[in-house]
Short mmCIF file of C-alpha atoms in Angstrom, two decimals:
data_model
loop_
_atom_site.label_atom_id
_atom_site.label_comp_id
_atom_site.label_asym_id
_atom_site.label_seq_id
_atom_site.Cartn_x
_atom_site.Cartn_y
_atom_site.Cartn_z
CA MET A 134 -28.96 -25.31 -15.74
CA LEU A 135 -26.74 -24.21 -12.84
CA SER A 136 -25.70 -20.57 -12.75
CA SER A 137 -21.96 -20.58 -13.35
CA THR A 138 -18.94 -18.30 -13.69
CA ASP A 139 -16.77 -19.35 -16.61
CA LEU A 140 -13.59 -17.35 -16.11
CA ASN A 141 -12.74 -17.73 -19.78
CA LYS A 142 -15.85 -15.77 -20.74
CA ILE A 143 -15.07 -12.59 -18.78
CA PRO A 144 -13.96 -9.94 -21.31
CA VAL A 145 -10.49 -8.53 -20.73
CA LYS A 146 -11.87 -4.99 -20.73
CA ASN A 147 -14.24 -5.85 -17.87
CA LEU A 148 -11.33 -7.20 -15.84
CA TYR A 149 -9.49 -3.94 -16.45
CA TYR A 150 -12.48 -1.83 -15.36
CA MET A 151 -12.71 -3.91 -12.19
CA LEU A 152 -9.03 -3.30 -11.49
CA CYS A 153 -9.44 0.46 -11.99
CA TYR A 154 -12.13 0.54 -9.29
CA ALA A 155 -10.21 -1.77 -6.96
CA TRP A 156 -7.05 0.36 -7.30
CA ASP A 157 -8.85 3.72 -6.95
CA HIS A 158 -7.82 4.73 -10.48
CA LEU A 159 -11.13 5.54 -12.13
CA GLN A 160 -9.47 8.31 -14.14
CA GLU A 161 -7.51 5.58 -15.96
CA LYS A 162 -10.57 3.66 -17.20
CA ASP A 163 -10.36 5.15 -20.69
CA PHE A 164 -7.05 3.40 -21.28
CA ALA A 165 -9.11 0.29 -22.03
CA ARG A 166 -9.32 1.72 -25.55
CA VAL A 167 -5.80 0.45 -26.26
CA ALA A 168 -7.12 -3.12 -26.05
CA ARG A 169 -7.29 -4.95 -29.34
CA GLU A 170 -10.34 -6.85 -30.46
CA ASP A 171 -8.42 -10.11 -30.18
CA GLU A 172 -6.69 -9.22 -26.88
CA LYS A 173 -5.45 -12.44 -25.33
CA ASP A 174 -5.64 -11.71 -21.63
CA ILE A 175 -5.28 -9.08 -18.92
CA LYS A 176 -1.46 -9.26 -18.88
CA HIS A 177 -1.28 -8.19 -22.53
CA LEU A 178 -3.69 -5.32 -21.97
CA LEU A 179 -1.85 -4.15 -18.85
CA ALA A 180 1.48 -4.36 -20.69
CA ARG A 181 0.08 -2.12 -23.46
CA ILE A 182 -1.27 0.37 -20.93
CA LEU A 183 2.02 0.31 -19.03
CA LEU A 184 3.86 1.28 -22.22
CA VAL A 185 1.45 4.15 -22.89
CA LYS A 186 1.93 5.46 -19.36
CA LEU A 187 5.71 5.07 -19.51
CA ARG A 188 5.98 7.01 -22.77
CA SER A 189 4.07 9.81 -21.09
CA LEU A 190 6.32 9.55 -18.04
CA MET A 191 9.44 9.76 -20.19
CA ARG A 192 8.17 12.93 -21.86
CA ARG A 193 7.55 14.40 -18.43
CA GLY A 194 10.89 13.19 -17.09
CA PHE A 195 11.87 10.46 -14.67
CA TYR A 196 11.45 11.32 -11.03
CA LYS A 197 14.75 11.98 -9.23
CA ASP A 198 15.46 11.73 -5.53
CA TYR A 199 18.41 11.92 -3.19
CA ILE A 200 20.52 8.78 -2.90
CA VAL A 201 23.37 8.22 -0.46
CA LEU A 202 26.80 7.74 -2.04
CA GLN A 203 30.09 6.86 -0.42
CA GLU A 204 33.48 7.08 -2.12
CA GLU A 205 37.12 7.97 -1.75
CA THR A 206 37.53 11.40 -3.32
CA PRO A 207 40.10 14.20 -3.57
CA THR A 208 37.27 16.71 -3.08
CA ILE A 209 35.73 17.03 0.36
CA ARG A 210 31.96 16.76 0.17
CA GLY A 211 29.24 15.76 2.59
CA LYS A 212 30.42 13.90 5.70
CA ILE A 213 34.08 12.88 6.06
CA LEU A 214 34.46 9.25 7.18
CA PHE A 215 37.63 9.57 9.25
CA GLN A 216 37.88 5.93 10.36
CA GLU A 217 37.60 4.57 6.81
CA SER A 218 40.10 7.17 5.61
CA LEU A 219 42.61 6.20 8.32
CA ASN A 220 42.14 2.48 7.72
CA THR A 221 42.93 2.84 4.01
CA PHE A 222 45.62 5.57 4.40
CA SER A 223 43.62 7.80 2.07
CA PHE A 224 45.43 10.93 3.28
CA HIS A 225 48.69 9.59 1.75
CA ARG A 226 46.96 9.86 -1.61
CA ALA A 227 45.48 13.28 -0.82
CA ARG A 228 42.03 11.74 -0.71
CA MET A 229 39.33 11.13 1.90
CA HIS A 230 36.35 8.80 2.25
CA CYS A 231 33.16 10.85 2.17
CA ARG A 232 29.45 10.11 2.39
CA TYR A 233 27.10 12.50 0.63
CA GLU A 234 23.68 12.75 -1.02
CA GLU A 235 23.07 13.35 -4.69
CA MET A 236 19.96 13.67 -6.85
CA ASP A 237 19.69 10.72 -9.22
CA TYR A 238 17.25 8.75 -11.37
CA ASP A 239 18.54 5.41 -10.08
CA ILE A 240 15.97 5.11 -7.31
CA LEU A 241 13.60 2.32 -6.28
CA HIS A 242 10.62 3.70 -8.22
CA ASN A 243 12.48 3.46 -11.53
CA GLN A 244 14.25 0.22 -10.60
CA ILE A 245 10.86 -1.49 -10.10
CA ILE A 246 9.69 -0.30 -13.51
CA LYS A 247 12.86 -1.42 -15.27
CA SER A 248 12.77 -4.83 -13.56
CA THR A 249 9.12 -5.29 -14.55
CA LEU A 250 9.95 -4.50 -18.18
CA HIS A 251 12.88 -6.92 -18.02
CA THR A 252 10.55 -9.65 -16.73
CA LEU A 253 8.13 -9.03 -19.58
CA LEU A 254 10.99 -9.36 -22.05
CA GLN A 255 11.87 -12.78 -20.58
CA SER A 256 8.32 -14.09 -20.96
CA SER A 257 7.79 -16.56 -23.80
CA GLU A 258 4.04 -15.93 -23.56
CA LEU A 259 4.11 -12.27 -24.51
CA ASP A 260 3.37 -11.51 -28.17
CA LYS A 261 6.52 -10.73 -30.17
CA SER A 262 5.16 -7.44 -31.47
CA LEU A 263 4.35 -6.30 -27.93
CA LYS A 264 7.72 -7.50 -26.69
CA ASP A 265 9.39 -5.36 -29.37
CA GLU A 266 7.55 -2.31 -28.00
CA VAL A 267 8.64 -3.21 -24.47
CA LEU A 268 12.26 -3.40 -25.64
CA GLN A 269 12.10 0.09 -27.16
CA VAL A 270 10.94 1.56 -23.85
CA TYR A 271 13.36 -0.59 -21.85
CA LYS A 272 16.33 1.05 -23.58
CA TYR A 273 15.47 4.37 -21.93
CA PHE A 274 16.20 2.80 -18.52
CA ALA A 275 19.87 2.11 -19.32
CA ARG A 276 21.10 4.20 -16.37
CA ILE A 277 18.75 2.48 -13.95
CA ARG A 278 19.89 -0.59 -12.02
CA LEU A 279 18.13 -3.91 -12.53
CA ILE A 280 16.93 -5.50 -9.28
CA GLU A 281 15.34 -8.83 -8.38
CA LEU A 282 11.81 -7.84 -7.47
CA HIS A 283 10.41 -8.70 -4.05
CA HIS A 284 7.20 -7.84 -2.19
CA SER A 285 9.17 -5.60 0.17
CA HIS A 286 10.22 -3.29 -2.67
CA PHE A 287 6.65 -2.19 -3.23
CA GLU A 288 6.12 -1.64 0.50
CA LYS A 289 9.12 0.71 0.63
CA ILE A 290 7.77 3.01 -2.08
CA ARG A 291 6.73 6.45 -0.81
CA LEU A 292 4.53 8.63 -2.99
CA HIS A 293 3.75 12.29 -2.47
CA ARG A 294 2.66 15.33 -4.42
CA ASN A 295 5.81 15.49 -6.54
CA ASN A 296 5.81 11.86 -7.68
CA ARG A 297 2.16 10.83 -7.43
CA TYR A 298 2.06 10.39 -11.21
CA TYR A 299 4.00 7.16 -10.65
CA GLN A 300 1.13 5.57 -8.71
CA PHE A 301 -0.74 3.88 -11.55
CA VAL A 302 2.44 2.67 -13.23
CA LEU A 303 3.67 1.10 -9.99
CA ASP A 304 0.26 -0.47 -9.34
CA ILE A 305 0.47 -2.18 -12.73
CA CYS A 306 4.00 -3.35 -11.94
CA ARG A 307 2.86 -4.74 -8.61
CA PHE A 308 -0.07 -6.50 -10.23
CA LEU A 309 2.19 -8.10 -12.81
CA TYR A 310 4.52 -9.22 -10.03
CA GLU A 311 2.00 -10.43 -7.45
CA SER A 312 -1.33 -11.20 -9.07
CA LEU A 313 -0.01 -12.62 -12.32
CA LEU A 314 2.44 -14.66 -10.26
CA LEU A 315 5.64 -14.44 -12.23
CA HIS A 316 7.86 -17.46 -11.71
CA GLU A 317 11.32 -18.04 -13.07
CA VAL A 318 11.61 -21.35 -14.90
CA ARG A 319 14.69 -23.39 -15.61
CA SER A 320 15.14 -22.02 -19.09
CA GLY A 321 15.61 -18.55 -17.62
CA GLU A 322 12.33 -17.35 -19.11
CA GLU A 323 9.40 -16.05 -17.13
CA THR A 324 6.02 -17.73 -17.21
CA PHE A 325 2.67 -16.24 -16.22
CA ALA A 326 0.17 -17.97 -14.00
CA ASP A 327 -3.17 -16.83 -15.42
CA PHE A 328 -4.63 -14.44 -12.84
CA ASP A 329 -7.97 -14.29 -14.62
CA ARG A 330 -8.20 -18.10 -14.48
CA ASN A 331 -7.47 -18.19 -10.74
CA PRO A 332 -10.70 -18.31 -8.66
CA ARG A 333 -9.01 -17.16 -5.44
CA ALA A 334 -7.40 -14.14 -7.04
CA MET A 335 -10.64 -13.33 -8.83
CA ALA A 336 -12.60 -13.63 -5.57
CA ARG A 337 -10.34 -11.01 -3.96
CA LEU A 338 -10.66 -8.75 -6.97
CA PHE A 339 -14.45 -9.13 -7.14
CA GLU A 340 -14.88 -8.20 -3.47
CA GLU A 341 -12.57 -5.20 -3.70
CA PHE A 342 -14.14 -4.07 -6.96
CA VAL A 343 -17.71 -4.17 -5.60
CA ARG A 344 -16.76 -2.29 -2.44
CA LYS A 345 -14.93 0.43 -4.34
CA PHE A 346 -17.69 0.58 -6.97
CA TYR A 347 -20.25 1.45 -4.32
CA LYS A 348 -17.80 3.82 -2.66
CA TYR A 349 -17.64 5.86 -5.88
CA GLU A 350 -21.10 5.30 -7.33
CA ALA A 351 -23.50 4.93 -4.38
CA HIS A 352 -23.47 8.59 -3.36
CA LEU A 353 -26.32 8.29 -0.84
CA TYR A 354 -24.44 5.78 1.31
CA ARG A 355 -21.36 5.58 3.46
CA VAL A 356 -19.48 2.52 2.25
CA TYR A 357 -17.06 0.66 4.52
CA ARG A 358 -15.99 -2.66 6.02
CA GLU A 359 -17.56 -3.27 9.40
CA ASN A 360 -16.46 -5.32 12.41
CA ILE A 361 -19.40 -7.10 14.03
CA TYR A 362 -19.15 -8.55 17.51
CA TRP A 363 -21.24 -11.44 18.77
CA ASP A 364 -24.33 -10.47 20.75
CA ALA A 365 -23.28 -12.84 23.51
CA GLU A 366 -22.84 -13.14 27.26
CA GLY A 367 -20.67 -15.50 29.24
CA ASP A 368 -17.00 -16.13 29.86
CA ASP A 369 -14.17 -14.18 28.28
CA LEU A 370 -15.75 -12.86 25.07
CA SER A 371 -12.33 -12.09 23.58
CA TYR A 372 -12.18 -15.73 22.48
CA LEU A 373 -15.09 -15.19 20.13
CA PRO A 374 -13.97 -14.37 16.57
CA ILE A 375 -14.80 -10.96 15.13
CA MET A 376 -17.00 -10.98 12.05
CA GLN A 377 -16.08 -8.53 9.30
CA THR A 378 -18.42 -7.64 6.48
CA ASP A 379 -17.23 -7.47 2.91
CA ILE A 380 -19.27 -4.31 2.34
CA SER A 381 -21.57 -2.26 4.54
CA LEU A 382 -23.62 0.59 3.07
CA GLU A 383 -25.34 2.91 5.47
CA ASN A 384 -27.29 6.16 5.59
CA LYS A 385 -29.85 7.66 7.97
CA GLU A 386 -32.67 5.47 6.68
CA ARG A 387 -31.12 2.00 6.33
CA LYS A 388 -28.12 -0.31 6.38
CA ILE A 389 -27.23 -2.86 3.71
CA ILE A 390 -24.74 -5.64 4.39
CA ILE A 391 -23.34 -7.25 1.23
CA ASP A 392 -21.36 -10.46 1.23
CA THR A 393 -19.62 -11.21 -2.08
CA LYS A 394 -18.96 -14.78 -3.13
CA TYR A 395 -17.04 -16.06 -6.12
CA TYR A 396 -17.57 -19.64 -7.23
CA ARG A 397 -17.46 -21.46 -10.52
CA GLN A 398 -20.96 -22.69 -9.66
CA THR A 399 -23.26 -20.20 -7.92
CA LEU A 400 -25.73 -22.93 -6.97
CA ARG A 401 -25.13 -26.43 -5.64
CA GLU A 402 -26.84 -29.50 -6.99
CA HIS A 403 -28.51 -31.68 -4.36
CA ARG A 404 -30.57 -34.69 -5.42
CA GLY A 405 -31.22 -33.18 -8.80
CA ALA A 406 -32.31 -29.77 -7.45
CA GLU A 407 -30.46 -26.42 -7.43
CA LYS A 408 -29.68 -25.10 -3.95
CA LEU A 409 -27.92 -22.07 -2.51
CA ALA A 410 -24.77 -22.71 -0.49
CA SER A 411 -26.00 -23.06 3.09
CA GLU A 412 -22.77 -21.74 4.58
CA ASN A 413 -23.21 -18.45 2.71
CA LEU A 414 -26.68 -17.97 4.18
CA TYR A 415 -25.47 -18.90 7.68
CA GLN A 416 -22.69 -16.34 7.46
CA LEU A 417 -24.94 -13.53 6.24
CA PHE A 418 -27.58 -14.36 8.86
CA ALA A 419 -24.90 -14.21 11.58
CA TYR A 420 -23.99 -10.70 10.42
CA LEU A 421 -27.62 -9.56 10.43
CA ASN A 422 -28.43 -11.16 13.77
CA ASN A 423 -25.43 -9.70 15.60
CA VAL A 424 -24.97 -6.28 14.01
CA LYS A 425 -25.50 -3.38 16.38
CA LYS A 426 -29.16 -2.38 16.18
CA GLU A 427 -29.60 1.32 15.48
CA HIS A 428 -33.39 1.54 15.01
CA LYS A 429 -33.09 1.39 11.25
CA PRO A 430 -33.91 -1.42 8.81
CA VAL A 431 -31.05 -3.78 7.96
CA LEU A 432 -30.94 -5.71 4.69
CA GLY A 433 -28.63 -8.56 3.72
CA ILE A 434 -27.43 -9.30 0.19
CA LEU A 435 -25.46 -12.22 -1.18
CA LEU A 436 -23.84 -11.14 -4.42
CA TYR A 437 -22.35 -13.62 -6.87
CA PRO A 438 -20.67 -13.02 -10.24
CA THR A 439 -21.86 -15.14 -13.12
CA THR A 440 -21.37 -15.56 -16.83
CA GLY A 441 -24.61 -17.50 -17.22
CA LYS A 442 -28.01 -17.64 -15.57
CA GLU A 443 -29.02 -14.59 -13.52
CA LEU A 444 -30.52 -14.88 -10.02
CA ASN A 445 -32.93 -12.49 -8.31
CA LEU A 446 -34.17 -14.14 -5.11
CA SER A 447 -35.78 -12.60 -2.02
CA TYR A 448 -36.44 -14.13 1.41
CA HIS A 449 -37.02 -13.21 5.04
CA LEU A 450 -34.81 -14.93 7.62
CA LYS A 451 -36.67 -14.14 10.82
CA GLU A 452 -37.22 -10.38 10.60
CA TYR A 453 -34.36 -9.76 8.16
CA PRO A 454 -34.91 -9.31 4.42
CA VAL A 455 -32.27 -11.23 2.46
CA HIS A 456 -31.65 -10.98 -1.28
CA ILE A 457 -29.53 -13.15 -3.54
CA TYR A 458 -28.33 -11.49 -6.73
CA THR A 459 -25.87 -12.22 -9.49
CA VAL A 460 -24.08 -9.82 -11.84
CA ASN A 461 -23.12 -11.12 -15.25
CA LEU A 462 -19.47 -10.25 -15.92
CA ASN A 463 -19.80 -11.42 -19.51
CA ARG A 464 -22.12 -8.53 -20.37
CA HIS A 465 -21.24 -5.04 -21.63
CA TRP A 466 -19.74 -2.82 -18.93
CA HIS A 467 -22.71 -0.43 -19.04
CA TYR A 468 -24.97 -3.34 -18.04
CA ILE A 469 -22.70 -4.29 -15.11
CA HIS A 470 -22.68 -0.68 -13.91
CA LYS A 471 -26.46 -0.41 -14.10
CA ARG A 472 -27.02 -3.83 -12.52
CA LEU A 473 -24.93 -3.06 -9.43
CA LEU A 474 -26.74 0.24 -8.87
CA THR A 475 -30.14 -1.38 -9.41
CA ILE A 476 -29.37 -3.97 -6.73
CA ILE A 477 -29.13 -1.34 -3.98
CA ASN A 478 -31.63 1.12 -5.45
CA GLN A 479 -34.47 -1.42 -5.50
CA TRP A 480 -34.82 -1.19 -1.74
CA ASP A 481 -34.90 2.63 -1.88
CA LYS A 482 -37.89 2.32 -4.19
CA GLY A 483 -39.64 0.04 -1.76
CA THR A 484 -39.53 -3.00 -4.04
CA GLY A 485 -36.80 -4.88 -2.12
#
C-alpha cells in the first residue's frame, strides 16, 4: 500500500504545535489544552486561543500609541495650519486649524484585532457557542475603528519592547486572514477555505515547521537555509539559477541537507511497483554534488510527512549517503518530536 498523507487524519493539536514552531512561539504550545476532544478544525482552535489571549490582553490594557489628529479648534495645540485656517476663515470664528498628536487606543494593532473578530462573527461555519464568545470580546473594541483587512496592514505593524505581547495575537489574526483564506461571499458572510486541507499551504507549513523544529531542538547544529551555486565553468554564470536548501544543519563534524516534500502520495506507482519521485532525488543530488566542499561528510535527507506507512530508506548516490524518511503526523506529538530528532541523531551514532 502506498505511503500517503491524508490531510483529514492530522490531529488539530498537531497542526497547532507545528504553527507554534513555525511562528517562533514555543512558549504558546500549552494553549493547545483549550482544544476540545471534538475540535472541528484549526480555525476553531485558533479562535479559542485568540479569545484566551485577548482576555489576558484586556486585563493588561490595550496598547496605546500616538496618532495624528487635525481639527478646527478654539484652543491652539500642536502645529497651526495657517493656509487651511485662512481658506476657511477660521479666525472669524476665533478658531484655528491645528495638527497634533494624541495617545489613543484606535491604532492599527487594535484595528486588525477588531476586524478579525468581526470577520469571525460573519462566518457561518463558526460554531454558535464560539461565536457568542467572540461577540462578548468584540464589544470591548467599541472605540476601535473597523477596517477592511489587507496584506499591507500586517506589514505596517511595528513591534517593540512595550507592545511585544501583541505578537502572538497578531500572528493568529494574520493566519486567519491569509492562510485560512477568508473570502466575502454574496450573502455578506465570510467563508473559510480549509487551510489544513490545502496541500500547498500545508507544504509551506511543513517546511517551516521542520526548519524551526531543528533550530530549537537540534542544539549541536547550526540550522539555516543555504544558497548553493553550481560547480560550473563557462559563459556568464549569473544565468544559472541559485539552488536554496530547505534546511541545512551543520557543525564541525558534518553537514546535513534536508529537503522536505509534501504530497498526498509519498511514493509513485509505476507498473505495479512503488517508486520514489525521481525529481526529488535529482534535486537533492544536485544540492549534494554542488555544495561547497569543506572537508567534512555531507548527508542528504528527503523528508516526507505521512499519515500511513513509514519509510526508512538508505542509499549512496556516488559518494553521498542519502536517506528517505517519513514522519507520521497522525501520531501523538511526543512521537513526532522523537522521530524528528532520531532522524538526525542516527548519523551521529554511526548508524546512518
